[in-house]
mmCIF file of C-alpha atoms and ligand atoms in Angstrom:
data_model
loop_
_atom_site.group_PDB
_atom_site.id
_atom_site.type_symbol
_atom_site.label_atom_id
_atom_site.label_comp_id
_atom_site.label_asym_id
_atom_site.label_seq_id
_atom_site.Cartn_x
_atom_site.Cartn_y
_atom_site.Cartn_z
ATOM 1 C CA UNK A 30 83.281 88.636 99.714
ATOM 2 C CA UNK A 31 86.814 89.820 99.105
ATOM 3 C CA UNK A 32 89.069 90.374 102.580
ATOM 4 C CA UNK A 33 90.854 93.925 102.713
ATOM 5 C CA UNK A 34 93.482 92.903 105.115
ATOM 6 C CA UNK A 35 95.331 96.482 103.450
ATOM 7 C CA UNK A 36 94.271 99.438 101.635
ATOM 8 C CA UNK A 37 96.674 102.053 99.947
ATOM 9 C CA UNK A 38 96.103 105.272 98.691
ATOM 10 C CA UNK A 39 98.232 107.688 96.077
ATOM 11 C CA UNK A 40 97.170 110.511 97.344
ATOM 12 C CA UNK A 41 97.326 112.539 94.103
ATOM 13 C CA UNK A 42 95.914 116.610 92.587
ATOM 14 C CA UNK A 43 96.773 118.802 96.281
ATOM 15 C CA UNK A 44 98.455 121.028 93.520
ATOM 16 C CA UNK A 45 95.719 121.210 91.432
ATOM 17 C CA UNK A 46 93.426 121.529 93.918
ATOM 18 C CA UNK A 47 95.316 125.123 95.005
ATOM 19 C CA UNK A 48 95.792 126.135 91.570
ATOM 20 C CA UNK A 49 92.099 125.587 90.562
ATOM 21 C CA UNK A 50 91.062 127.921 93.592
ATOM 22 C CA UNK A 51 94.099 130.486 92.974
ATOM 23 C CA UNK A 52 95.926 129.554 96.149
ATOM 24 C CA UNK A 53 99.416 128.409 96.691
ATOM 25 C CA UNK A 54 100.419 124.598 96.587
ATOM 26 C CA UNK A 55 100.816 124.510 99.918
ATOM 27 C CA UNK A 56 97.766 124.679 100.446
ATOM 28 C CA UNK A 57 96.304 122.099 98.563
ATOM 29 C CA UNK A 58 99.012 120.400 100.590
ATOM 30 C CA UNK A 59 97.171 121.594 104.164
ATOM 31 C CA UNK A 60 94.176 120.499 102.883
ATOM 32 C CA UNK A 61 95.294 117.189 101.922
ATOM 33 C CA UNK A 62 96.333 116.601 105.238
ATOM 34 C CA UNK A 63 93.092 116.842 106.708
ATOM 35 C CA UNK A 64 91.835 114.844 104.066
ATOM 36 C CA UNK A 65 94.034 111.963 105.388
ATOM 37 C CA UNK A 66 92.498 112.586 108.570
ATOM 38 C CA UNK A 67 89.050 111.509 107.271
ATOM 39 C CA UNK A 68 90.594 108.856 105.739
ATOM 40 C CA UNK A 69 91.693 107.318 109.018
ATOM 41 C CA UNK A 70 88.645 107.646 110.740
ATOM 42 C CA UNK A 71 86.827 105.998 108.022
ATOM 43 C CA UNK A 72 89.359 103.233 108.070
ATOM 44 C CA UNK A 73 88.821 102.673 111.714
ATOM 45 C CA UNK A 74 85.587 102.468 110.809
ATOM 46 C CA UNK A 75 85.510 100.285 108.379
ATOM 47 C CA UNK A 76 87.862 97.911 110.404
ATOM 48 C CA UNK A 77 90.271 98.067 107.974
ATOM 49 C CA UNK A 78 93.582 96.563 109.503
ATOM 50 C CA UNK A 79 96.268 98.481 107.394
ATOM 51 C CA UNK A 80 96.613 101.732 105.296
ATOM 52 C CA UNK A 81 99.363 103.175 103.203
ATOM 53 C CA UNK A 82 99.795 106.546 101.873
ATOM 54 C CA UNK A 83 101.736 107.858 100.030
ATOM 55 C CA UNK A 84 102.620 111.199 100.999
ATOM 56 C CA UNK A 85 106.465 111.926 99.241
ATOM 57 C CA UNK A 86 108.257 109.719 96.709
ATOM 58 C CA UNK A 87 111.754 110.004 95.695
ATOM 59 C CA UNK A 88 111.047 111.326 92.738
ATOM 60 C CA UNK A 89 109.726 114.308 94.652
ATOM 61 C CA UNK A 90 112.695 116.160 95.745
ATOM 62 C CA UNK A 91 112.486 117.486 91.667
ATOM 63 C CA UNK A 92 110.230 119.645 92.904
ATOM 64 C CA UNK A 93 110.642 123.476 94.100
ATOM 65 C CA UNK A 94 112.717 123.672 96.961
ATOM 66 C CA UNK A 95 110.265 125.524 98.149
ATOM 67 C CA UNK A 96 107.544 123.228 98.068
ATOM 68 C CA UNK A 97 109.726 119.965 99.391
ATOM 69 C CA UNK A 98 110.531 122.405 102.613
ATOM 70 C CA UNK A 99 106.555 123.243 102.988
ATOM 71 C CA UNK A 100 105.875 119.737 102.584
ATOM 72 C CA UNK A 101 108.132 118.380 105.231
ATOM 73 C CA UNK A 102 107.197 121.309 107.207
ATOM 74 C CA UNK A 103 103.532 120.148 107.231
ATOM 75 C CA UNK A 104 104.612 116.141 107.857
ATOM 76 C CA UNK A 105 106.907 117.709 111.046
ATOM 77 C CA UNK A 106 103.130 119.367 111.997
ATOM 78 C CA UNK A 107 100.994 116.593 111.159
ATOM 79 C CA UNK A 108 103.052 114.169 113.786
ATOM 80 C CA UNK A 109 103.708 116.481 116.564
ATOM 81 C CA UNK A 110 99.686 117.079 116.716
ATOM 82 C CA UNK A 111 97.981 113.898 115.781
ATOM 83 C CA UNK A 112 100.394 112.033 117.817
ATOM 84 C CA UNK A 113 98.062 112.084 120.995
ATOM 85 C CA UNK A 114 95.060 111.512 119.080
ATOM 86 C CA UNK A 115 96.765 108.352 117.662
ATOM 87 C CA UNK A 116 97.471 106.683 120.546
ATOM 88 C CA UNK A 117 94.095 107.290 122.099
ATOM 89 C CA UNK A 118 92.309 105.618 118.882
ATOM 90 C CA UNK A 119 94.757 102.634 119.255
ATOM 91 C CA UNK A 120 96.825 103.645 115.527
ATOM 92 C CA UNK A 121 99.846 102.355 114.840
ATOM 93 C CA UNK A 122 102.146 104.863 112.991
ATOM 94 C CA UNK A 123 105.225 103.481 111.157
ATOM 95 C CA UNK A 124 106.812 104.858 107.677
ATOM 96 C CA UNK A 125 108.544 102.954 104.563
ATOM 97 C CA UNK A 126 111.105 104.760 102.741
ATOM 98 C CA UNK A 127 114.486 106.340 102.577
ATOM 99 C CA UNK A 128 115.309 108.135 106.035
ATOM 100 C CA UNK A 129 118.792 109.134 105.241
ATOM 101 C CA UNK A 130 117.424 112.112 103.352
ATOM 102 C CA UNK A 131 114.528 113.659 105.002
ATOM 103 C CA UNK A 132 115.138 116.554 107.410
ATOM 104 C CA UNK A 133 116.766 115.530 111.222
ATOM 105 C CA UNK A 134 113.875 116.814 112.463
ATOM 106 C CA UNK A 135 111.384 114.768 111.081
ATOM 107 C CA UNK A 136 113.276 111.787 111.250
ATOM 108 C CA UNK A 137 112.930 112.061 115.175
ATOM 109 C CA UNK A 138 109.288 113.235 115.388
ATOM 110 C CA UNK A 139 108.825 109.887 113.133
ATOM 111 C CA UNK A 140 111.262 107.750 115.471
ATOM 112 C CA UNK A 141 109.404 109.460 118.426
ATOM 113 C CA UNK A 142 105.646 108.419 117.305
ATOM 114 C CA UNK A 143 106.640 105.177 115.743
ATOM 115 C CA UNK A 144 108.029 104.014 119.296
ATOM 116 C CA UNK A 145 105.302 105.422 121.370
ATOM 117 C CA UNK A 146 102.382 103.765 118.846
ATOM 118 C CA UNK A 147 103.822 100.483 118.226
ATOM 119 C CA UNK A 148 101.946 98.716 120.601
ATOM 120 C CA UNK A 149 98.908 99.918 119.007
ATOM 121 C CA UNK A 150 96.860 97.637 116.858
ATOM 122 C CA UNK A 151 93.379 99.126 115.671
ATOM 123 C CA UNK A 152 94.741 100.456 112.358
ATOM 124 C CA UNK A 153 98.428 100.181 111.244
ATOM 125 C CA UNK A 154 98.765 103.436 109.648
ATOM 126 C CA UNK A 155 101.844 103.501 107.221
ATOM 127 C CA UNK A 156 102.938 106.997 105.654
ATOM 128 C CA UNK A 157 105.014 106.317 102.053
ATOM 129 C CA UNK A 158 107.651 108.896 102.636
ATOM 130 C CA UNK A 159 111.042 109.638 100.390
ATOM 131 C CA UNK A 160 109.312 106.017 98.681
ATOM 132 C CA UNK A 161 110.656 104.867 95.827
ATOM 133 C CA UNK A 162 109.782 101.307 95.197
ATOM 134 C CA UNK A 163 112.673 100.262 92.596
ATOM 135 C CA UNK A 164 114.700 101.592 95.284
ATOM 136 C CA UNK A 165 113.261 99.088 97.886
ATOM 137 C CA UNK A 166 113.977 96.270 95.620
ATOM 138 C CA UNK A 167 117.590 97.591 94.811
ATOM 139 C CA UNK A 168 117.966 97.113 98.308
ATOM 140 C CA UNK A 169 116.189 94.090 99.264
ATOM 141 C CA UNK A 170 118.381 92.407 96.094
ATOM 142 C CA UNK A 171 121.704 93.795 98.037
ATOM 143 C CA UNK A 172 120.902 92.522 101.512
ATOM 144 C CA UNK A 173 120.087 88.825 100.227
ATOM 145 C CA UNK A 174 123.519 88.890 97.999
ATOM 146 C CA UNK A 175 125.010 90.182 101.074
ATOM 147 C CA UNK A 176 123.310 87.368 103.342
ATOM 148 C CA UNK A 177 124.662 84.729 100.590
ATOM 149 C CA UNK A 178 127.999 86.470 100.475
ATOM 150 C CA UNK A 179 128.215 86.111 104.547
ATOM 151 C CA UNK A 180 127.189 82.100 104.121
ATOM 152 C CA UNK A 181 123.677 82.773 105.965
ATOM 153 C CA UNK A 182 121.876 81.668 103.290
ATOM 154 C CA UNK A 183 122.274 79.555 100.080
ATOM 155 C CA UNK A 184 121.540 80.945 96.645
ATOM 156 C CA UNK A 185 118.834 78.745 96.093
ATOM 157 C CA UNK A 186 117.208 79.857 99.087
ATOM 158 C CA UNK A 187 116.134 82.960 97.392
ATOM 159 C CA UNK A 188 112.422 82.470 96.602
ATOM 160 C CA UNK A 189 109.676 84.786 96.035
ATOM 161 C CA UNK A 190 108.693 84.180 99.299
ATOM 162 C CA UNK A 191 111.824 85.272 101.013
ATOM 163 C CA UNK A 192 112.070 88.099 98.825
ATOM 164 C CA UNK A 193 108.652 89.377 100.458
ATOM 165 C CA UNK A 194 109.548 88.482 103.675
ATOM 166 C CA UNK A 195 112.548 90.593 103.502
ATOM 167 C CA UNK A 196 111.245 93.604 101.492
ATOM 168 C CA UNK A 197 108.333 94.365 103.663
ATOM 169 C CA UNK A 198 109.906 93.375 106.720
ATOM 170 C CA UNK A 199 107.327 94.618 109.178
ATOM 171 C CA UNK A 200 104.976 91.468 108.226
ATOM 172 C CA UNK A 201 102.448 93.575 106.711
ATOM 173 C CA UNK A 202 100.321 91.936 103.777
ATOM 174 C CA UNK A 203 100.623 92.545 100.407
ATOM 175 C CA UNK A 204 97.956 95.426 99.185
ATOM 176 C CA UNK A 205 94.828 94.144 98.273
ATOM 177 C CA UNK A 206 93.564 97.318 97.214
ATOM 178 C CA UNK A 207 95.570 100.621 95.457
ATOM 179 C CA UNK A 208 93.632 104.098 94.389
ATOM 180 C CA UNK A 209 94.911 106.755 92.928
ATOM 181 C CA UNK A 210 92.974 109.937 93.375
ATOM 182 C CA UNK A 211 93.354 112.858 90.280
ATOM 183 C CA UNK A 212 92.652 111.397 87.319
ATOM 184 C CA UNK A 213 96.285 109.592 86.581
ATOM 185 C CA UNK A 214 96.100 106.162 85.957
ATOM 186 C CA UNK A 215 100.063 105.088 86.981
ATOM 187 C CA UNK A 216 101.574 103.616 89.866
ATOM 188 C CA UNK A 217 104.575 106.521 90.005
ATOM 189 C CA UNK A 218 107.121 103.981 91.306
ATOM 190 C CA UNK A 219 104.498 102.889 94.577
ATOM 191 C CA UNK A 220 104.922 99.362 95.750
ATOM 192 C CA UNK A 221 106.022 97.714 92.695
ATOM 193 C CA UNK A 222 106.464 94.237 94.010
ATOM 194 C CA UNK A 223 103.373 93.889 96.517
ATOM 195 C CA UNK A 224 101.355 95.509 93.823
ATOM 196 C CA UNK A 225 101.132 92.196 91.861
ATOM 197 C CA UNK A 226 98.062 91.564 92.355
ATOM 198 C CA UNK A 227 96.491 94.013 93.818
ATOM 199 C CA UNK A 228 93.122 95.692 92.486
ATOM 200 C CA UNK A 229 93.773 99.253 91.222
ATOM 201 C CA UNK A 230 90.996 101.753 90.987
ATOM 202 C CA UNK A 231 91.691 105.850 89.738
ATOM 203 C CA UNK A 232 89.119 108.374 90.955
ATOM 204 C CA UNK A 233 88.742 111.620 89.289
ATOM 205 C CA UNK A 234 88.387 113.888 92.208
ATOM 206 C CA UNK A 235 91.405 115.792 93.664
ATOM 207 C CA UNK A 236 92.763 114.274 97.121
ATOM 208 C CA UNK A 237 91.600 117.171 98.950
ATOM 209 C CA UNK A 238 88.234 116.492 98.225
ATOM 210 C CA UNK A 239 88.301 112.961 98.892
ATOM 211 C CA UNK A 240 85.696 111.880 101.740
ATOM 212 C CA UNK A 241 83.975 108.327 103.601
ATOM 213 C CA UNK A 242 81.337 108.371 101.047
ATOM 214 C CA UNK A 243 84.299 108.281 98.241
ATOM 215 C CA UNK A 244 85.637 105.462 100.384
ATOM 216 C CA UNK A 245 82.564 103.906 100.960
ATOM 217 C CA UNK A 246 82.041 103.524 97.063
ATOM 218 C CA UNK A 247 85.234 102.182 96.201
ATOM 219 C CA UNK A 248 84.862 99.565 99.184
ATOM 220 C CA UNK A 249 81.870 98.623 97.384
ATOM 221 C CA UNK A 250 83.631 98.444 94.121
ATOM 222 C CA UNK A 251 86.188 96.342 95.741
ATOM 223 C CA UNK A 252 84.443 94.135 97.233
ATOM 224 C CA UNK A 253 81.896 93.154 93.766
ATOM 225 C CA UNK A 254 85.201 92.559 92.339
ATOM 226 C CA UNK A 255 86.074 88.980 91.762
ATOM 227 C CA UNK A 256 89.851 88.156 92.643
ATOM 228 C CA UNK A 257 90.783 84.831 90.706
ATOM 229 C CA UNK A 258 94.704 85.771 91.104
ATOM 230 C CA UNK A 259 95.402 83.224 87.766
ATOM 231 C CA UNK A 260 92.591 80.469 88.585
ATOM 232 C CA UNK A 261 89.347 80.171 87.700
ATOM 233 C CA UNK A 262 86.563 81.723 90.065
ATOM 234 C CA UNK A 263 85.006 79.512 92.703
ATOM 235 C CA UNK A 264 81.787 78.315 91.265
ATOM 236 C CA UNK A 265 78.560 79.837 92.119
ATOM 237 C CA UNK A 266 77.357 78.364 95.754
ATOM 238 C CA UNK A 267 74.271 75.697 94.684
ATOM 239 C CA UNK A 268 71.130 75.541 96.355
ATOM 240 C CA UNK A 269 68.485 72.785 96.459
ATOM 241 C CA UNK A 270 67.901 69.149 97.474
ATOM 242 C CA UNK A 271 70.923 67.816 95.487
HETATM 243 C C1 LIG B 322 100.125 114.923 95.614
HETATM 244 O O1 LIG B 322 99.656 116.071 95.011
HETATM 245 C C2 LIG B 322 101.032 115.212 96.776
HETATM 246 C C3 LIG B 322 102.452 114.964 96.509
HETATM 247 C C4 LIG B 322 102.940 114.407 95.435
HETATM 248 C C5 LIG B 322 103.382 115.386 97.535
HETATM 249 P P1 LIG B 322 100.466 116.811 93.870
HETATM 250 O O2 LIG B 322 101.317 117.873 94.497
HETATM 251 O O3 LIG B 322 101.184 115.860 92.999
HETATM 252 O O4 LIG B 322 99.299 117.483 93.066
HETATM 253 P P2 LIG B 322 99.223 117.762 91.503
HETATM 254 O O5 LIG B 322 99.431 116.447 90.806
HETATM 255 O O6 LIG B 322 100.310 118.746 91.175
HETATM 256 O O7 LIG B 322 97.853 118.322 91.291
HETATM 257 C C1 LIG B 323 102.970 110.428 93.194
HETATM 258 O O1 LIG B 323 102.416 111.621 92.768
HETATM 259 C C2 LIG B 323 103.590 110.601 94.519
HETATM 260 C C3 LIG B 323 102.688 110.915 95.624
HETATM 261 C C4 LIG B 323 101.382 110.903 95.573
HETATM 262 C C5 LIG B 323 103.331 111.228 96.857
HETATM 263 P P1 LIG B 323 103.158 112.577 91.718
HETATM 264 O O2 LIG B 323 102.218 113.686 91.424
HETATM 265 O O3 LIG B 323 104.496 112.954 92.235
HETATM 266 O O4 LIG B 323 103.361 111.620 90.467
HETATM 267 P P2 LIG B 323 103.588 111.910 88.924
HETATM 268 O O5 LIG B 323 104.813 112.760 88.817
HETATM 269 O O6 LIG B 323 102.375 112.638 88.430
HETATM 270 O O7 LIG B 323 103.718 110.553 88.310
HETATM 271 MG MG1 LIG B 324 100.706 114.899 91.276
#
Protein backbone atom coordinates (compact mmCIF):
# COMPACT_ATOMS: atom_id res chain seq x y z
CA UNK A 1 0.00 0.00 0.00
CA UNK A 2 1.14 3.49 -0.87
CA UNK A 3 2.74 5.63 2.34
CA UNK A 4 1.12 9.25 2.74
CA UNK A 5 3.96 10.69 4.64
CA UNK A 6 2.04 14.35 3.26
CA UNK A 7 -1.22 15.35 2.01
CA UNK A 8 -2.06 18.84 0.42
CA UNK A 9 -5.12 20.39 -0.31
CA UNK A 10 -6.15 23.54 -2.81
CA UNK A 11 -8.74 24.49 -1.05
CA UNK A 12 -10.80 25.84 -3.97
CA UNK A 13 -15.07 27.27 -4.74
CA UNK A 14 -15.55 29.35 -0.91
CA UNK A 15 -16.74 32.02 -3.53
CA UNK A 16 -18.94 29.98 -5.22
CA UNK A 17 -20.13 28.41 -2.45
CA UNK A 18 -21.53 32.14 -1.12
CA UNK A 19 -22.65 33.11 -4.42
CA UNK A 20 -24.68 29.88 -5.03
CA UNK A 21 -26.55 30.56 -1.61
CA UNK A 22 -26.78 34.52 -2.24
CA UNK A 23 -24.36 35.40 0.53
CA UNK A 24 -21.24 37.42 0.48
CA UNK A 25 -17.71 35.82 -0.27
CA UNK A 26 -16.79 36.11 2.95
CA UNK A 27 -18.69 33.84 3.86
CA UNK A 28 -17.95 31.06 1.84
CA UNK A 29 -14.62 32.14 3.27
CA UNK A 30 -16.01 31.49 7.17
CA UNK A 31 -17.23 28.45 6.13
CA UNK A 32 -14.18 27.24 4.60
CA UNK A 33 -12.48 27.72 7.65
CA UNK A 34 -14.39 25.36 9.52
CA UNK A 35 -14.11 23.10 6.81
CA UNK A 36 -10.30 23.03 7.44
CA UNK A 37 -11.14 22.26 10.85
CA UNK A 38 -12.66 18.88 9.84
CA UNK A 39 -9.96 18.41 7.79
CA UNK A 40 -7.50 18.34 10.66
CA UNK A 41 -9.30 16.18 12.78
CA UNK A 42 -9.65 13.71 10.10
CA UNK A 43 -5.96 13.96 9.46
CA UNK A 44 -5.19 13.22 13.03
CA UNK A 45 -7.18 10.56 12.51
CA UNK A 46 -6.00 9.11 9.83
CA UNK A 47 -2.36 9.49 11.21
CA UNK A 48 -1.45 11.44 8.55
CA UNK A 49 2.01 13.10 9.44
CA UNK A 50 1.80 16.37 7.30
CA UNK A 51 -0.87 18.65 5.64
CA UNK A 52 -0.68 21.68 3.44
CA UNK A 53 -3.25 24.11 2.54
CA UNK A 54 -3.41 26.42 0.67
CA UNK A 55 -5.26 29.21 1.97
CA UNK A 56 -3.78 32.65 -0.13
CA UNK A 57 -1.45 32.64 -3.14
CA UNK A 58 0.29 35.54 -4.53
CA UNK A 59 -1.71 35.78 -7.17
CA UNK A 60 -4.46 36.63 -4.72
CA UNK A 61 -3.86 40.12 -3.75
CA UNK A 62 -5.76 40.74 -7.56
CA UNK A 63 -8.57 40.34 -5.77
CA UNK A 64 -11.04 43.07 -4.12
CA UNK A 65 -9.40 44.84 -1.53
CA UNK A 66 -12.11 44.10 0.19
CA UNK A 67 -12.02 40.54 0.13
CA UNK A 68 -7.94 40.22 0.72
CA UNK A 69 -8.73 42.41 4.12
CA UNK A 70 -11.74 39.83 5.09
CA UNK A 71 -9.53 37.10 4.30
CA UNK A 72 -6.62 38.05 6.44
CA UNK A 73 -9.08 39.17 8.89
CA UNK A 74 -10.43 35.58 9.21
CA UNK A 75 -6.58 33.93 9.14
CA UNK A 76 -5.79 36.73 12.21
CA UNK A 77 -9.21 34.83 13.83
CA UNK A 78 -8.54 31.42 12.89
CA UNK A 79 -4.93 31.54 14.89
CA UNK A 80 -5.80 33.53 17.86
CA UNK A 81 -8.69 30.76 18.58
CA UNK A 82 -7.46 27.43 17.44
CA UNK A 83 -4.18 28.17 18.89
CA UNK A 84 -5.06 26.42 22.31
CA UNK A 85 -6.81 23.70 20.71
CA UNK A 86 -3.60 23.04 18.68
CA UNK A 87 -1.36 22.58 21.20
CA UNK A 88 -3.61 20.34 23.22
CA UNK A 89 -4.01 17.86 20.05
CA UNK A 90 -0.14 17.91 19.71
CA UNK A 91 -0.34 20.12 15.93
CA UNK A 92 2.38 21.67 14.71
CA UNK A 93 1.52 25.01 12.95
CA UNK A 94 4.13 26.53 10.58
CA UNK A 95 3.41 28.59 7.15
CA UNK A 96 5.36 28.72 3.62
CA UNK A 97 5.21 31.83 1.76
CA UNK A 98 6.04 35.45 1.40
CA UNK A 99 5.80 37.25 4.94
CA UNK A 100 7.02 40.59 3.87
CA UNK A 101 3.54 41.36 2.59
CA UNK A 102 0.88 40.09 4.78
CA UNK A 103 -0.53 42.40 7.47
CA UNK A 104 1.96 43.07 10.87
CA UNK A 105 -0.57 41.63 12.62
CA UNK A 106 -0.78 38.39 11.29
CA UNK A 107 2.70 38.00 10.82
CA UNK A 108 3.00 37.95 14.76
CA UNK A 109 -0.10 35.84 15.57
CA UNK A 110 1.78 33.36 12.96
CA UNK A 111 5.34 33.96 14.66
CA UNK A 112 3.43 33.60 18.03
CA UNK A 113 1.72 30.01 17.25
CA UNK A 114 4.54 28.74 15.15
CA UNK A 115 6.94 29.14 18.31
CA UNK A 116 4.56 27.91 20.88
CA UNK A 117 3.58 24.57 18.53
CA UNK A 118 6.88 23.64 17.29
CA UNK A 119 7.52 21.09 19.62
CA UNK A 120 4.44 19.45 18.59
CA UNK A 121 4.55 16.41 16.41
CA UNK A 122 1.05 14.61 15.88
CA UNK A 123 0.26 16.47 12.64
CA UNK A 124 2.52 19.16 11.05
CA UNK A 125 -0.07 21.44 9.89
CA UNK A 126 1.33 23.86 7.13
CA UNK A 127 -0.98 26.88 5.93
CA UNK A 128 0.16 28.04 2.05
CA UNK A 129 -0.10 31.72 2.65
CA UNK A 130 0.99 34.80 0.12
CA UNK A 131 2.40 31.17 -1.84
CA UNK A 132 3.59 31.47 -4.96
CA UNK A 133 5.67 28.56 -5.96
CA UNK A 134 7.77 30.13 -9.02
CA UNK A 135 8.48 32.58 -6.44
CA UNK A 136 10.00 29.92 -4.05
CA UNK A 137 12.19 28.69 -6.75
CA UNK A 138 13.24 32.33 -7.81
CA UNK A 139 14.48 32.36 -4.48
CA UNK A 140 15.89 29.09 -3.74
CA UNK A 141 17.95 29.72 -7.35
CA UNK A 142 19.27 33.20 -5.66
CA UNK A 143 20.40 31.82 -2.32
CA UNK A 144 22.50 28.86 -3.99
CA UNK A 145 24.15 31.55 -6.59
CA UNK A 146 24.63 33.56 -3.58
CA UNK A 147 26.17 30.49 -1.52
CA UNK A 148 28.52 29.87 -4.75
CA UNK A 149 29.21 33.56 -5.04
CA UNK A 150 30.36 33.55 -1.11
CA UNK A 151 32.74 30.24 -1.95
CA UNK A 152 30.41 27.94 0.38
CA UNK A 153 29.66 25.81 -2.18
CA UNK A 154 30.94 24.77 -5.67
CA UNK A 155 28.79 25.03 -8.77
CA UNK A 156 28.73 21.53 -9.28
CA UNK A 157 27.42 20.99 -5.98
CA UNK A 158 24.07 22.07 -7.09
CA UNK A 159 22.03 18.86 -7.48
CA UNK A 160 18.46 18.16 -7.38
CA UNK A 161 18.92 17.05 -4.14
CA UNK A 162 20.31 20.19 -2.69
CA UNK A 163 17.89 22.13 -4.48
CA UNK A 164 15.11 20.28 -2.28
CA UNK A 165 16.94 20.45 0.65
CA UNK A 166 17.12 24.11 0.40
CA UNK A 167 13.64 24.95 -1.01
CA UNK A 168 11.67 23.18 1.59
CA UNK A 169 13.96 23.82 4.26
CA UNK A 170 11.87 22.61 7.17
CA UNK A 171 12.68 18.80 6.09
CA UNK A 172 9.23 18.12 5.20
CA UNK A 173 8.65 15.41 2.35
CA UNK A 174 7.75 15.99 -0.91
CA UNK A 175 3.68 15.69 -1.39
CA UNK A 176 2.58 12.44 -2.08
CA UNK A 177 -0.83 13.43 -2.53
CA UNK A 178 -2.46 17.04 -4.06
CA UNK A 179 -6.52 17.69 -4.39
CA UNK A 180 -8.05 20.33 -5.62
CA UNK A 181 -11.60 20.81 -4.51
CA UNK A 182 -14.18 22.90 -7.20
CA UNK A 183 -14.03 21.41 -10.23
CA UNK A 184 -10.55 23.11 -11.64
CA UNK A 185 -8.14 20.81 -12.70
CA UNK A 186 -4.70 23.25 -12.33
CA UNK A 187 -2.11 23.54 -9.88
CA UNK A 188 -2.48 27.70 -9.72
CA UNK A 189 1.27 28.11 -9.10
CA UNK A 190 1.10 25.41 -5.71
CA UNK A 191 4.29 23.55 -5.09
CA UNK A 192 5.67 23.35 -8.45
CA UNK A 193 8.85 21.54 -7.69
CA UNK A 194 7.69 18.93 -4.89
CA UNK A 195 4.71 18.34 -7.07
CA UNK A 196 6.76 16.08 -9.43
CA UNK A 197 5.46 13.29 -8.65
CA UNK A 198 2.88 13.61 -6.68
CA UNK A 199 -0.72 12.01 -7.35
CA UNK A 200 -3.29 14.73 -8.19
CA UNK A 201 -6.96 14.13 -7.73
CA UNK A 202 -9.91 17.22 -8.49
CA UNK A 203 -13.20 16.80 -6.63
CA UNK A 204 -16.23 18.51 -7.78
CA UNK A 205 -17.66 19.69 -4.56
CA UNK A 206 -17.01 23.25 -3.24
CA UNK A 207 -14.37 23.39 -0.21
CA UNK A 208 -16.98 24.32 2.13
CA UNK A 209 -18.65 21.26 1.73
CA UNK A 210 -15.77 19.11 1.90
CA UNK A 211 -16.02 16.43 4.87
CA UNK A 212 -14.00 12.89 6.43
CA UNK A 213 -16.12 10.83 4.24
CA UNK A 214 -14.75 13.05 1.11
CA UNK A 215 -11.37 12.36 2.67
CA UNK A 216 -11.95 9.00 3.40
CA UNK A 217 -12.69 8.31 -0.42
CA UNK A 218 -9.86 9.95 -1.84
CA UNK A 219 -7.53 8.06 0.78
CA UNK A 220 -8.97 5.11 -0.75
CA UNK A 221 -8.35 6.34 -4.20
CA UNK A 222 -4.87 7.04 -3.21
CA UNK A 223 -3.97 4.32 -1.83
CA UNK A 224 -5.41 1.68 -5.06
CA UNK A 225 -3.19 3.87 -6.95
CA UNK A 226 -0.01 2.31 -8.11
CA UNK A 227 3.10 4.75 -7.82
CA UNK A 228 5.87 3.38 -10.30
CA UNK A 229 7.62 7.04 -10.26
CA UNK A 230 9.40 5.95 -13.97
CA UNK A 231 9.94 2.05 -13.20
CA UNK A 232 8.02 -0.68 -13.71
CA UNK A 233 5.55 -1.86 -10.83
CA UNK A 234 6.78 -4.43 -8.35
CA UNK A 235 5.47 -7.71 -9.53
CA UNK A 236 2.48 -9.27 -8.09
CA UNK A 237 3.54 -11.09 -4.57
CA UNK A 238 3.50 -15.17 -5.61
CA UNK A 239 2.00 -17.70 -3.60
CA UNK A 240 2.52 -21.49 -3.55
CA UNK A 241 5.14 -24.21 -2.98
CA UNK A 242 7.65 -22.70 -5.48
C1 LIG B 1 -10.64 29.53 -2.51
O1 LIG B 1 -11.92 29.88 -2.89
C2 LIG B 1 -10.09 30.43 -1.44
C3 LIG B 1 -9.08 31.38 -1.91
C4 LIG B 1 -8.55 31.40 -3.10
C5 LIG B 1 -8.64 32.38 -0.96
P1 LIG B 1 -12.20 30.96 -4.01
O2 LIG B 1 -12.38 32.29 -3.35
O3 LIG B 1 -11.19 30.92 -5.08
O4 LIG B 1 -13.58 30.46 -4.56
P2 LIG B 1 -14.12 30.56 -6.05
O5 LIG B 1 -13.12 29.89 -6.94
O6 LIG B 1 -14.28 32.02 -6.37
O7 LIG B 1 -15.43 29.84 -6.01
C1 LIG C 1 -5.88 28.92 -5.85
O1 LIG C 1 -7.22 29.23 -6.04
C2 LIG C 1 -5.39 29.52 -4.60
C3 LIG C 1 -5.98 29.03 -3.36
C4 LIG C 1 -6.78 28.00 -3.25
C5 LIG C 1 -5.60 29.74 -2.18
P1 LIG C 1 -7.69 30.39 -7.03
O2 LIG C 1 -9.17 30.35 -7.05
O3 LIG C 1 -7.06 31.68 -6.63
O4 LIG C 1 -7.06 29.94 -8.42
P2 LIG C 1 -7.43 30.28 -9.92
O5 LIG C 1 -7.35 31.77 -10.06
O6 LIG C 1 -8.82 29.78 -10.16
O7 LIG C 1 -6.41 29.53 -10.73
MG1 LIG D 1 -11.06 29.92 -6.85
Amino acid sequence: MNRLRHLAVIMDGNGRWAEQRGLPRWKGHEMGMQAVRRLIEAACRRDIPVLTVFAFSSENWKRPQKEVRMLFTLFHRYLVSERQNLLDNGIRISAVGRRDRIPGIVREVLAATESATEKCSRLHFRIALDYGARHEIVETARSLARAVLERRIEIDQITEDLFSRTISSDEVPDPDFIIRTAGERRLSNFLLWQAAYAELCFLPKLWPDFDESDLENILDDYYSRTRKFGALAAPAPQYGNS
